[in-house]
Short mmCIF file of C-alpha atoms in Angstrom, two decimals:
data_model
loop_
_atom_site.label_atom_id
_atom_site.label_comp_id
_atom_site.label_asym_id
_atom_site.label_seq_id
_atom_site.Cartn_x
_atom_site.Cartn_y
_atom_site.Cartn_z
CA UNK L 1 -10.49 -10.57 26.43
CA UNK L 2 -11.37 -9.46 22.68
CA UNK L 3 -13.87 -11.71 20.52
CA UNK L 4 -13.27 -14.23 17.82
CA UNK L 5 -13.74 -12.89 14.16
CA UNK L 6 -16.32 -14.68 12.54
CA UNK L 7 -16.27 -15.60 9.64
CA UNK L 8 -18.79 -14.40 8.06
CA UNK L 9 -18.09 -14.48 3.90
CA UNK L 10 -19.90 -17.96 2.64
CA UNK L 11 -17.31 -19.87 0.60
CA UNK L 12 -19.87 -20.27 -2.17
CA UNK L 13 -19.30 -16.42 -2.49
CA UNK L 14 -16.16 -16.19 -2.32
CA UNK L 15 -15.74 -19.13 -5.05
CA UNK L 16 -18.11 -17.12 -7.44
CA UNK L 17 -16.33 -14.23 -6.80
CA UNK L 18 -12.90 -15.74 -8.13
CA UNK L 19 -14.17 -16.78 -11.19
CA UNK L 20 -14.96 -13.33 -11.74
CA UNK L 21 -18.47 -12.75 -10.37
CA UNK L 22 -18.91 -9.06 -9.48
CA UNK L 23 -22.09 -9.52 -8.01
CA UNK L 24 -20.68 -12.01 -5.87
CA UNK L 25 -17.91 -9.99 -5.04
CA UNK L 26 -20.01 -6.96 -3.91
CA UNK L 27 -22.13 -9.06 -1.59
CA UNK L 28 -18.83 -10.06 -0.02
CA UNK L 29 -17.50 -6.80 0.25
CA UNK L 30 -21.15 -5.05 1.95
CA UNK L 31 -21.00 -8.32 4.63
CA UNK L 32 -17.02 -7.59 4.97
CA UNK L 33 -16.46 -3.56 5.54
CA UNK L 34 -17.64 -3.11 8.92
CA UNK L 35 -15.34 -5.51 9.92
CA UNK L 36 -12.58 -4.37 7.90
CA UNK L 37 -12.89 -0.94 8.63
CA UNK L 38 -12.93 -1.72 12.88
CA UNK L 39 -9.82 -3.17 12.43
CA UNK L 40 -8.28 -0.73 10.12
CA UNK L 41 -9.41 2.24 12.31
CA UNK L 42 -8.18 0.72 15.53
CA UNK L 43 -5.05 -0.14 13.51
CA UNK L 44 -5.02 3.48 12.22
CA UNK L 45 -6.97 5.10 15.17
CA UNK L 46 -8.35 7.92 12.47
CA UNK L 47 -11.63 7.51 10.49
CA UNK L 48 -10.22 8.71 6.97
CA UNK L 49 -6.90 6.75 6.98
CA UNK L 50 -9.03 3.53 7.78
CA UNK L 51 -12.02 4.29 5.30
CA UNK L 52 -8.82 4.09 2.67
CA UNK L 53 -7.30 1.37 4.20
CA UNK L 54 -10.55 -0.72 3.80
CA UNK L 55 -11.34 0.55 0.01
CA UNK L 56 -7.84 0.26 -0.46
CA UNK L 57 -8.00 -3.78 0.83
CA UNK L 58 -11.50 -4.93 -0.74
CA UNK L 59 -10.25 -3.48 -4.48
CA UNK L 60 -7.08 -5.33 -3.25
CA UNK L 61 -9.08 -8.48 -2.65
CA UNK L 62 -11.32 -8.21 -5.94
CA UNK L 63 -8.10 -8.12 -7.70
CA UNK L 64 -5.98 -10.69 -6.04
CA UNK L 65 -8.87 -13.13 -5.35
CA UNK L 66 -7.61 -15.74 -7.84
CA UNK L 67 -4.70 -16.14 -6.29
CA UNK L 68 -6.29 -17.16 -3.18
CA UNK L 69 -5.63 -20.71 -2.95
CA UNK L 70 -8.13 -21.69 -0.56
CA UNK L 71 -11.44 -20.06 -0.17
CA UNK L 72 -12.33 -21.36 3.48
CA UNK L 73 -9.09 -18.75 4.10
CA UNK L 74 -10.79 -16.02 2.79
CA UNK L 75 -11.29 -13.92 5.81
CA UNK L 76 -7.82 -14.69 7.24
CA UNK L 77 -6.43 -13.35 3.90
CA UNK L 78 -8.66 -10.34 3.80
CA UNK L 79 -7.59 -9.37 7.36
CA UNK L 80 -3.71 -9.46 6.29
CA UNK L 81 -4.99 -7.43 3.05
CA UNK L 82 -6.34 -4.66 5.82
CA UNK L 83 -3.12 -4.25 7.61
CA UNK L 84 -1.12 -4.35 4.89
CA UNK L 85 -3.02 -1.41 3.74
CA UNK L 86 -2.82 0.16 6.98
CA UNK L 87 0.59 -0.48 7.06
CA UNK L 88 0.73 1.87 3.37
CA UNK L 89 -1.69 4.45 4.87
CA UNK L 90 0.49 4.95 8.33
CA UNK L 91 3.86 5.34 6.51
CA UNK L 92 2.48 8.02 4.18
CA UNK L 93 1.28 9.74 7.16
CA UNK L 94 4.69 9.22 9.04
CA UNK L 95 6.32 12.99 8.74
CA UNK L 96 3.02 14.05 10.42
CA UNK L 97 3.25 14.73 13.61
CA UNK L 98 0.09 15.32 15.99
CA UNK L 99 0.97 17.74 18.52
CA UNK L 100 -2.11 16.33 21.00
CA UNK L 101 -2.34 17.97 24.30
CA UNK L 102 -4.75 16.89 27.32
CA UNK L 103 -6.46 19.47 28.74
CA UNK L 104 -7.10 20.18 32.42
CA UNK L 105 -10.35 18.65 33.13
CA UNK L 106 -13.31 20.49 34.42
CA UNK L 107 -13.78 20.61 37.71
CA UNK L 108 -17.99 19.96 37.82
CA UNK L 109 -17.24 16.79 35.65
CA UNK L 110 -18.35 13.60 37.76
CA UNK L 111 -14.58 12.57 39.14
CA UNK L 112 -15.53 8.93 37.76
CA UNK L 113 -16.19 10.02 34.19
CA UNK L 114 -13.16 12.41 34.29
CA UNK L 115 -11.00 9.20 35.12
CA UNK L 116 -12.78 7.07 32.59
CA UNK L 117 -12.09 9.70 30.02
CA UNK L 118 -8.23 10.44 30.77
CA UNK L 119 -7.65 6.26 31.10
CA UNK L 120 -8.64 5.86 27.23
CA UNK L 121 -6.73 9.09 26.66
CA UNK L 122 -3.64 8.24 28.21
CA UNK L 123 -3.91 4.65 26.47
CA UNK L 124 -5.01 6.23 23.42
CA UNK L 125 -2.11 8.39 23.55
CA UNK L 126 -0.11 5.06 24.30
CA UNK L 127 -0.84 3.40 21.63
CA UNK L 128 -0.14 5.71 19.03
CA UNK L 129 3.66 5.94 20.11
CA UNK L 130 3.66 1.95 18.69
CA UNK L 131 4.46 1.06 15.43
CA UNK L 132 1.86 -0.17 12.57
CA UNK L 133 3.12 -3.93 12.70
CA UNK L 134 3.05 -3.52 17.06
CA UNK L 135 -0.51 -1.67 16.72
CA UNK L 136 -1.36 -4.11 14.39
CA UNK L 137 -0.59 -7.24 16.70
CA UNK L 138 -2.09 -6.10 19.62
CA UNK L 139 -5.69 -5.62 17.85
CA UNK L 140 -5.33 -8.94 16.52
CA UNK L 141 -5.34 -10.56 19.56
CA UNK L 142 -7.12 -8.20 22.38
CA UNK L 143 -9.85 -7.20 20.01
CA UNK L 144 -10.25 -10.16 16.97
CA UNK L 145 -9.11 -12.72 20.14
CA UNK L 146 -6.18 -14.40 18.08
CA UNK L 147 -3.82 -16.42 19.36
CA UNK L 148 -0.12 -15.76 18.53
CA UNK L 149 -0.35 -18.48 15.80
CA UNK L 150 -3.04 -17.05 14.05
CA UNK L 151 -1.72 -13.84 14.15
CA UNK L 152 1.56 -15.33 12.68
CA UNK L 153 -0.43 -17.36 10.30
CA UNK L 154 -3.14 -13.79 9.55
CA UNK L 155 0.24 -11.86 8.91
CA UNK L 156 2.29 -14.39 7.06
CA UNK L 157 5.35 -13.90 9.58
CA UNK L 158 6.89 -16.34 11.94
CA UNK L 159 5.32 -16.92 15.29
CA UNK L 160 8.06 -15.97 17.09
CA UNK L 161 7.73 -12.89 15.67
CA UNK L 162 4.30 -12.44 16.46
CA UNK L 163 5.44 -13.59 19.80
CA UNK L 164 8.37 -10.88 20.47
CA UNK L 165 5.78 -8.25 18.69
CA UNK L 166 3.19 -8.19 21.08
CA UNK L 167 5.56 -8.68 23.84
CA UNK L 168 7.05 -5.41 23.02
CA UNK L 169 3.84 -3.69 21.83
CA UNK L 170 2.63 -4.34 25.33
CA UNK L 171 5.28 -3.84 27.33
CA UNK L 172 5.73 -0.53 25.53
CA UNK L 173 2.22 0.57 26.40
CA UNK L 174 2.87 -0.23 30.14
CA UNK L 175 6.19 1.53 30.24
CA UNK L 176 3.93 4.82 28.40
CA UNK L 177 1.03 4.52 30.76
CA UNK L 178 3.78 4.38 33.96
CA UNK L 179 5.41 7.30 32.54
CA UNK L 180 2.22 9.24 32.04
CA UNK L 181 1.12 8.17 35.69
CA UNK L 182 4.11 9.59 37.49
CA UNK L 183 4.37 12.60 35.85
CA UNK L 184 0.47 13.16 35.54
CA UNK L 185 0.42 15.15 32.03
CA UNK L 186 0.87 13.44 28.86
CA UNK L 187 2.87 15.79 26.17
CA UNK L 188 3.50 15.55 22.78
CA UNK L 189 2.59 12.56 20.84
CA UNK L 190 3.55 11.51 17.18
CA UNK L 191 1.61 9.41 14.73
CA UNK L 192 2.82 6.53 12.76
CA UNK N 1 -0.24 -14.72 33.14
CA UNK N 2 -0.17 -12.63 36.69
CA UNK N 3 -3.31 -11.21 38.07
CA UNK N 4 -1.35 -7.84 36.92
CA UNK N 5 -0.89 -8.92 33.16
CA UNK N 6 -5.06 -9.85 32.73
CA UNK N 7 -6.09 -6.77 33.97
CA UNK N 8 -3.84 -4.48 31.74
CA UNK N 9 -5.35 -7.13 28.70
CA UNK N 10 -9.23 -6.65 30.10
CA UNK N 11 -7.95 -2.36 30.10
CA UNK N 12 -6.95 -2.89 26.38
CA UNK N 13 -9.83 -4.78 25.12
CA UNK N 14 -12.25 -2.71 26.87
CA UNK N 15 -10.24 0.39 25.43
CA UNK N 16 -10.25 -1.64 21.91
CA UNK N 17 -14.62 -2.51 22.01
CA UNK N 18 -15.25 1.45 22.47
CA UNK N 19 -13.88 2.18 18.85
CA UNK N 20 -16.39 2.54 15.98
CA UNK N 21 -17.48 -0.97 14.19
CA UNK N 22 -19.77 0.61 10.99
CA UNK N 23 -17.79 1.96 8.02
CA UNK N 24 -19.09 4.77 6.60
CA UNK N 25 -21.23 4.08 3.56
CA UNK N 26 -19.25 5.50 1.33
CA UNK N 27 -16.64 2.40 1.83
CA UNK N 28 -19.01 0.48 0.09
CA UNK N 29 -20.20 2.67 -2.30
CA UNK N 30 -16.24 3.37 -3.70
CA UNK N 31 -15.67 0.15 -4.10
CA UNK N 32 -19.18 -0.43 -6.03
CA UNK N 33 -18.07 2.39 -7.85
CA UNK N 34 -14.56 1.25 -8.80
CA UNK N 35 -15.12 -2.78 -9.08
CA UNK N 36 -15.98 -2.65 -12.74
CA UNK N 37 -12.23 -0.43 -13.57
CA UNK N 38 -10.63 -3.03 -11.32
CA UNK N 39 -8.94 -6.11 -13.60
CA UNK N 40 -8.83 -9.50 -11.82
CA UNK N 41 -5.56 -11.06 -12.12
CA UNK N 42 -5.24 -14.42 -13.85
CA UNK N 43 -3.99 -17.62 -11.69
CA UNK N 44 -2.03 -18.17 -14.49
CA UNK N 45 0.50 -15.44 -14.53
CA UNK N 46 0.33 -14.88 -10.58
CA UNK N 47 1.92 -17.38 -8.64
CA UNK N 48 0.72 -17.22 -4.42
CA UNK N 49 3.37 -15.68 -2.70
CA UNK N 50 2.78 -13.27 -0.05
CA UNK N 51 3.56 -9.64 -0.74
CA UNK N 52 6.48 -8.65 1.49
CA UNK N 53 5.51 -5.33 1.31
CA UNK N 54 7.13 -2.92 4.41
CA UNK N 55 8.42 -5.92 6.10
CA UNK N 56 12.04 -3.56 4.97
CA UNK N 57 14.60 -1.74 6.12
CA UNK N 58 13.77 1.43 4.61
CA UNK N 59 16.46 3.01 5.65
CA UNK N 60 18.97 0.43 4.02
CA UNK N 61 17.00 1.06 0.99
CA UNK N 62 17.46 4.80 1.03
CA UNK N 63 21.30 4.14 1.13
CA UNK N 64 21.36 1.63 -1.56
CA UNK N 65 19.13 3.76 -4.13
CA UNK N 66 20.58 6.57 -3.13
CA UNK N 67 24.43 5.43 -3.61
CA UNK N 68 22.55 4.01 -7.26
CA UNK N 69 21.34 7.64 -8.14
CA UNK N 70 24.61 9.24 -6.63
CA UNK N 71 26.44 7.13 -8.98
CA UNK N 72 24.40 7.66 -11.74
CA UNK N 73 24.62 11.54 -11.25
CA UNK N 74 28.59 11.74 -10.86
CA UNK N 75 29.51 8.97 -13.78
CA UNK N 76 27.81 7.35 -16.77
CA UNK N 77 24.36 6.09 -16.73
CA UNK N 78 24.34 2.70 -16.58
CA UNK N 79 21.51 2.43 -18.83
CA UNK N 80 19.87 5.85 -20.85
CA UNK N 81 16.60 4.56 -21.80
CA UNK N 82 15.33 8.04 -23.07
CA UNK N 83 16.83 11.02 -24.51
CA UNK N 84 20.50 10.64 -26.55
CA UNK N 85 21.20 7.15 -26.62
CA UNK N 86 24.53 6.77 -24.60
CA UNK N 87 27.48 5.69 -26.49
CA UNK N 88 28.90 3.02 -23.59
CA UNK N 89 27.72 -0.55 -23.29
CA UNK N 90 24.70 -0.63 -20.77
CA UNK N 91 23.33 -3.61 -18.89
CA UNK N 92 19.98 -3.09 -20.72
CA UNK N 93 21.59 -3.78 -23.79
CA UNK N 94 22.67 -7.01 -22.33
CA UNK N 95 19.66 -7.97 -21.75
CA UNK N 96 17.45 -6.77 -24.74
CA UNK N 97 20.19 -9.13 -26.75
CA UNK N 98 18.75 -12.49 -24.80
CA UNK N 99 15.40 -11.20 -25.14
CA UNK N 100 12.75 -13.74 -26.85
CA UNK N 101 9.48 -12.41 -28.60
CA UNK N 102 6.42 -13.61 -26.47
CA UNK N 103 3.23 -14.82 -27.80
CA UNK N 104 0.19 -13.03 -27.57
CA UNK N 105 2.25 -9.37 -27.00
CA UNK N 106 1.59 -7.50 -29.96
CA UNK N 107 4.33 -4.60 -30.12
CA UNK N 108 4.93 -3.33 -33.73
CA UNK N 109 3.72 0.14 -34.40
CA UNK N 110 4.57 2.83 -31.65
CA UNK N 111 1.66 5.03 -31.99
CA UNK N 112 1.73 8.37 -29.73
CA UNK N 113 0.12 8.98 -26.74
CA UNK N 114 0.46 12.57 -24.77
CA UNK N 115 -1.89 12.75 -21.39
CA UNK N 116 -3.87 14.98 -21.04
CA UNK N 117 -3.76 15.02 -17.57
CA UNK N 118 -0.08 14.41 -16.53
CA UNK N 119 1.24 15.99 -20.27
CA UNK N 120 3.91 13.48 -21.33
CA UNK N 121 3.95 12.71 -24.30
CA UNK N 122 5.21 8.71 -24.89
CA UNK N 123 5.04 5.66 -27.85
CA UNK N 124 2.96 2.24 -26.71
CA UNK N 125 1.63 -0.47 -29.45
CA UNK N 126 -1.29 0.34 -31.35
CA UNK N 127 -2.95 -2.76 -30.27
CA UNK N 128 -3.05 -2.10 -26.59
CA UNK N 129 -6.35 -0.97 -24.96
CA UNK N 130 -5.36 2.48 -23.46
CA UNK N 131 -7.38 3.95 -20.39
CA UNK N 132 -6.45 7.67 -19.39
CA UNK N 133 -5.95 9.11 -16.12
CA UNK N 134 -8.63 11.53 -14.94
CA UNK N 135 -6.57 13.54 -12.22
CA UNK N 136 -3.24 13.57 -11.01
CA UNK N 137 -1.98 11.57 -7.82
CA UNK N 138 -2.38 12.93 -4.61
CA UNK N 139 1.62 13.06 -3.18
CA UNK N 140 2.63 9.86 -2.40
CA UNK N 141 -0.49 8.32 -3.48
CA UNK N 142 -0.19 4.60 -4.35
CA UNK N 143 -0.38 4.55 -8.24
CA UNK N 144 -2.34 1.47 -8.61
CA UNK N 145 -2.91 -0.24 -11.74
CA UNK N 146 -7.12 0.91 -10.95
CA UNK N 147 -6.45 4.02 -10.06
CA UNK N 148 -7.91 7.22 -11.88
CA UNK N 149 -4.88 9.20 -11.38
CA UNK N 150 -2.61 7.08 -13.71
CA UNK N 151 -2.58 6.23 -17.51
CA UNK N 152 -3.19 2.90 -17.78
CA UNK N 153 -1.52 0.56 -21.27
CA UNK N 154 -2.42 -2.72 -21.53
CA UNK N 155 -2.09 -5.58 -23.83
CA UNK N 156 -5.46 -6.99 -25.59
CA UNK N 157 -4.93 -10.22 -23.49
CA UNK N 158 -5.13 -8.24 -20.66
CA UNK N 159 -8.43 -7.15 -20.22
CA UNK N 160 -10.89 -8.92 -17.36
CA UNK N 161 -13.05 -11.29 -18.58
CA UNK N 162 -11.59 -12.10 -21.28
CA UNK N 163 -11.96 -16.09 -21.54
CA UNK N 164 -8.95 -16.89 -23.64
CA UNK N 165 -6.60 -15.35 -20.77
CA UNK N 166 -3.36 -14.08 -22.14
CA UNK N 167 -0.19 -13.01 -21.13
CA UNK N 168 0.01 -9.59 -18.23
CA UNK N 169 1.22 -6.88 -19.60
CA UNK N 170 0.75 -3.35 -19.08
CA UNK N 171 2.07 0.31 -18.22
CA UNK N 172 1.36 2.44 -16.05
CA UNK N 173 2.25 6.05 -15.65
CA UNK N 174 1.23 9.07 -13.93
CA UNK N 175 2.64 11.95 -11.76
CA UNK N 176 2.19 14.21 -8.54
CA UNK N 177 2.84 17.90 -8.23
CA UNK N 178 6.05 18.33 -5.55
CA UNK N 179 7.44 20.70 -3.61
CA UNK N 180 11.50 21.65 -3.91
CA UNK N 181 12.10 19.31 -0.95
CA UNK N 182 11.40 16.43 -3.11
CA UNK N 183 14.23 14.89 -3.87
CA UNK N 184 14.44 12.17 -6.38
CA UNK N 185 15.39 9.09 -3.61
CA UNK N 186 12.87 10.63 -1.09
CA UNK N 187 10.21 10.14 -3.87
CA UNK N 188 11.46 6.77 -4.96
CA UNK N 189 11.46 5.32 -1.31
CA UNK N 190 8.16 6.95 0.12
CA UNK N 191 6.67 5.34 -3.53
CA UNK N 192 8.23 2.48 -4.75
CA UNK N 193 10.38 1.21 -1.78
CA UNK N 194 7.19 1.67 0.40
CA UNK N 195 5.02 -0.55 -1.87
CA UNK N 196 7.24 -3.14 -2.65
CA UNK N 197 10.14 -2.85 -0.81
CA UNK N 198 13.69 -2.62 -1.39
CA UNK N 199 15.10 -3.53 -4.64
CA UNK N 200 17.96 -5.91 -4.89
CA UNK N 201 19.81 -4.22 -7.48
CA UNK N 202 18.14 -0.22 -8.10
CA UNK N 203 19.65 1.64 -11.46
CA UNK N 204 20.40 4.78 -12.05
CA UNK N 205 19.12 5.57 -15.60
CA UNK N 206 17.98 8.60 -17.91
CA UNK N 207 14.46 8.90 -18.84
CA UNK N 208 14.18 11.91 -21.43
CA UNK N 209 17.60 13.48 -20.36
CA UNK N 210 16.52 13.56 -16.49
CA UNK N 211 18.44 11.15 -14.18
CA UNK N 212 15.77 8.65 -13.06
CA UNK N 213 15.84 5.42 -10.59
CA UNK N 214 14.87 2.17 -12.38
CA UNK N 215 13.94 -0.74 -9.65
CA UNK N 216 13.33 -4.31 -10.12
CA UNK N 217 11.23 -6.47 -8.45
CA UNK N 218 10.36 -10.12 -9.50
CA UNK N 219 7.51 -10.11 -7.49
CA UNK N 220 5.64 -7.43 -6.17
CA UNK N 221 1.43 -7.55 -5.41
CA UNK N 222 2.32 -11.25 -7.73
CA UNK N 223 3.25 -9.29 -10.74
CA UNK N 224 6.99 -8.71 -11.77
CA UNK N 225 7.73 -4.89 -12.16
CA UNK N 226 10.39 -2.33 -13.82
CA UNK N 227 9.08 0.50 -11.31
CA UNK N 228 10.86 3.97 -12.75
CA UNK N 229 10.96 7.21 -10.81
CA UNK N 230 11.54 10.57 -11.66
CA UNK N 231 11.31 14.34 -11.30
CA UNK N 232 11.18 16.86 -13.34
CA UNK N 233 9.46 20.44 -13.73
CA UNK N 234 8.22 20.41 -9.86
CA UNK N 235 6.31 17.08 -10.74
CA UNK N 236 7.70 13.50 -9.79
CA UNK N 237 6.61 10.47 -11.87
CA UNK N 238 6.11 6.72 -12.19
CA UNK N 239 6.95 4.68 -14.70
CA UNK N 240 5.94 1.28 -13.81
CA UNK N 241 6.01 -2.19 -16.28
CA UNK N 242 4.11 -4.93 -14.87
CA UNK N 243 4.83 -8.13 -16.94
CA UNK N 244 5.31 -11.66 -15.41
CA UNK N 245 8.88 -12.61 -14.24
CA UNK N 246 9.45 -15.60 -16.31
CA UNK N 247 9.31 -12.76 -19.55
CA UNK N 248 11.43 -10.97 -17.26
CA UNK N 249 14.43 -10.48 -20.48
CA UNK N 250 11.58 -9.68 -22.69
CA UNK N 251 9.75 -7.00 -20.65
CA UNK N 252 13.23 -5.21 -19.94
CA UNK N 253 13.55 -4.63 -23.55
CA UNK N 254 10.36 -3.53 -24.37
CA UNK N 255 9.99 -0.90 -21.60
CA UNK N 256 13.36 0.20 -22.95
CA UNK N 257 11.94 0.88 -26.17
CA UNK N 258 8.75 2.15 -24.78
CA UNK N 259 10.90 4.70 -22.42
CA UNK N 260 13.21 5.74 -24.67
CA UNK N 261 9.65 7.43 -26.70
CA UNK N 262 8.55 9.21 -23.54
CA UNK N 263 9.11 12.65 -23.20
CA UNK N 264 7.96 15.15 -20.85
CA UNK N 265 6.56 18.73 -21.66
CA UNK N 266 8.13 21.42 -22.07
CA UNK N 267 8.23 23.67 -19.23
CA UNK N 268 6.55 27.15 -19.09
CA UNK N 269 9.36 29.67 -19.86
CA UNK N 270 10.61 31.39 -16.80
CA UNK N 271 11.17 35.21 -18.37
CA UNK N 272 7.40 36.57 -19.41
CA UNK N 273 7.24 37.94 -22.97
CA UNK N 274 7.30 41.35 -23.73
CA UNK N 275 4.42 42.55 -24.53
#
């Protein structure tokens, strides 16, 4: 289940890089995107609002980095940056709603691929019903592989909370995915 | 964990790993672009606290600015920090009374400032380094202090790199194009409220004659800001003071003074000339 993050920003960067060291900073950044942008697309589940997210975090970071008390901490604290900017990016997009229908599928399609392709929709379609801070909880730990501690730790809220928030995230997408089962269509959808 | 439970986990990582992992590279190349208009902040003056941003209830927020701005609207301001000055006792004054100068602030000699961009026309020291916006925001865009679409004031002492350090202070102001349905607390919690959450004590005050919503927030992205909102000629507008919360008295009455120069332009008559 999901993969540990690794951290891969040397502290010797990162150190340069408070005291103002651009250079530093950039190197930083060009190891640090991909991963900031995976998790603030499957956060965001759209390629635009996570390409801001992720500028919108590293300019974040270069800014804030002097604050950062401890540079071994520096990916932990870039991650929150991410989904606090994802958490911006999928309120401003919150009146928009995605009218998303599934097709019928085609019936020459191999029946395997067909079934592969309407599982991610339906969880797709799932996981978009959840809020930013439930979305943002369950990549944590079934993609980056955190525990419920470091996600409370990552997110600077109580463990219990982190606790209760994937609880719910999941159990939402389970009561989604049963609905969608029994009834065999999935409708309308809204983002954010 | 039930034989049930791991498989709907192994269904959401697998659904998780088939999601893109390269950012385009134009992530990188933004950021390249923008790192050199992009001010550190200074230990000093920012104190580690995490941002509690949209941990809220927005919707409490709504009610509380909007009873602030309903009240405004129906009685007296309780602060006009533009246009006529008001004749009643405001909190501001308060305030600007217990105000102490701060060292390193220059703020003699208003000199005038009208952007080009947003077309406002307001007073900010002569000293300050000045860095003008070169489009308007975007809706609800976030008007951060790097951003192109804002006019950005800032003290000397405020610049990056500068080795002596110095005191925060700057001002920030820009403006969006909106549509009738923008009202002036759907603009102020979609903007303000959504960056830094709900106020604890939201005012309704006058910026050049037009009711605005002045919010306070002793810490918000580690700076302390006076975060103003308002609307007027089908564009809505930010205000924002970012200072340091121990000059909290201080910074009150300066963006006073500062808001009580800005103006906004005139808007295009609405009969056409005879010709």
């Amino acid at each position: 289940m999901g993969r540990r993050a690794e951290a891969t920003v040397h502290v010797e960067l990162v150190e340069r890089a408070m005291r103002g060291d651009r250079d530093a900073f950039t190197s930083i950044a060009a190891s640090s995107a991909d991963r900031c942008y995976a998790l603030a697309y499957r956060i965001l589940r759209d390629p635009h609002r996570a390409q801001d997210a992720t500028q919108q975090a590293l300019l974040g970071a270069w800014r804030d980095l002097p604050t950062l008390r401890d540079p071994d901490r520096f990916d932990a604290w870039l991650h929150r940056l991410v989904v606090h900017a994802c958490y911006v990016e999928a309120r401003a997009e919150r009146r928009w709603v995605a009218r998303v229908r599934v097709l019928p599928i085609e019936r020459d399609i191999d029946p395997d691929v067909a079934r592969s392709v309407a599982a991610r929709d339906e969880l797709e379609s799932a996981f978009r019903q959840l809020s930013p801070e439930h979305r943002a909880v369950v990549v944590l730990h079934h993609h980056l592989g955190y525990s419920l501690a470091e996600i409370a730790d990552s997110l600077g809220i109580p463990a219990g909370t982190a606790r209760s928030r994937l609880h719910h995230a999941v159990h939402r997408l389970r009561l989604v995915l049963n609905a969608t089962d029994r009834q065999g269509v999935p409708s309308e959808e809204r983002m954010a | 964990m039930n034989r049930y439970d791991e498989l709907f986990d192994i269904r959401i990582a697998d659904w998780l790993e088939g999601d893109p992992e390269l950012a385009p590279a134009q992530v990188l190349e933004t950021v390249r672009a923008a790192l050199p208009s992009v001010p550190q902040r200074r230990v000093a003056r920012a104190p580690w606290r995490v941002p509690m941003v949209l941990r809220v209830g927005f919707a409490t927020a709504a009610i509380v600015i909007g009873v602030a701005i309903g009240a405004g609207l129906v009685g007296q301001p309780s602060g006009n920090v533009g246009g006529s000055p008001s004749p009643s006792p405001s909190p501001s004054a308060t305030i600007s009374a217990t105000a102490t100068p701060r060292a390193g602030i220059p703020t003699s000699g208003l000199v005038t400032f009208t952007s080009e961009v947003h077309g406002y026309t307001i007073g900010y020291p002569g000293e300050w380094d000045v860095r003008p916006a070169t489009r308007k925001l975007d809706g609800t865009e976030t008007p951060w202090d790097y951003s192109p679409a804002i006019d950005h004031f800032s003290t000397p002492t405020d610049r990056f790199g500068d080795p002596a350090g110095g005191p925060l202070g700057a001002l920030i102001v820009g403006s969006a194009v909106v549509g009738p349905e923008v009202t002036l607390e759907s603009w102020t919690v979609d903007t303000a409220v959504l960056v830094c959450g709900p106020p604890t004590a939201p005012e309704a005050v006058e910026v050049d004659g037009e009711p605005a919503s002045l919010l306070t927030y002793s810490i918000c992205n580690h700076a302390f800001h006076q975060w103003v909102t308002v609307l007027h000629g089908g564009s809505a507008y930010h205000i924002i003071w970012l200072g340091e919360s121990g000059a909290r008295a201080f910074d009150r009455a300066l963006f006073e003074d500062i808001l009580a120069t800005f103006s906004f332009p005139p808007e295009p008559s609405a009969t056409p000339t005879p010709s």
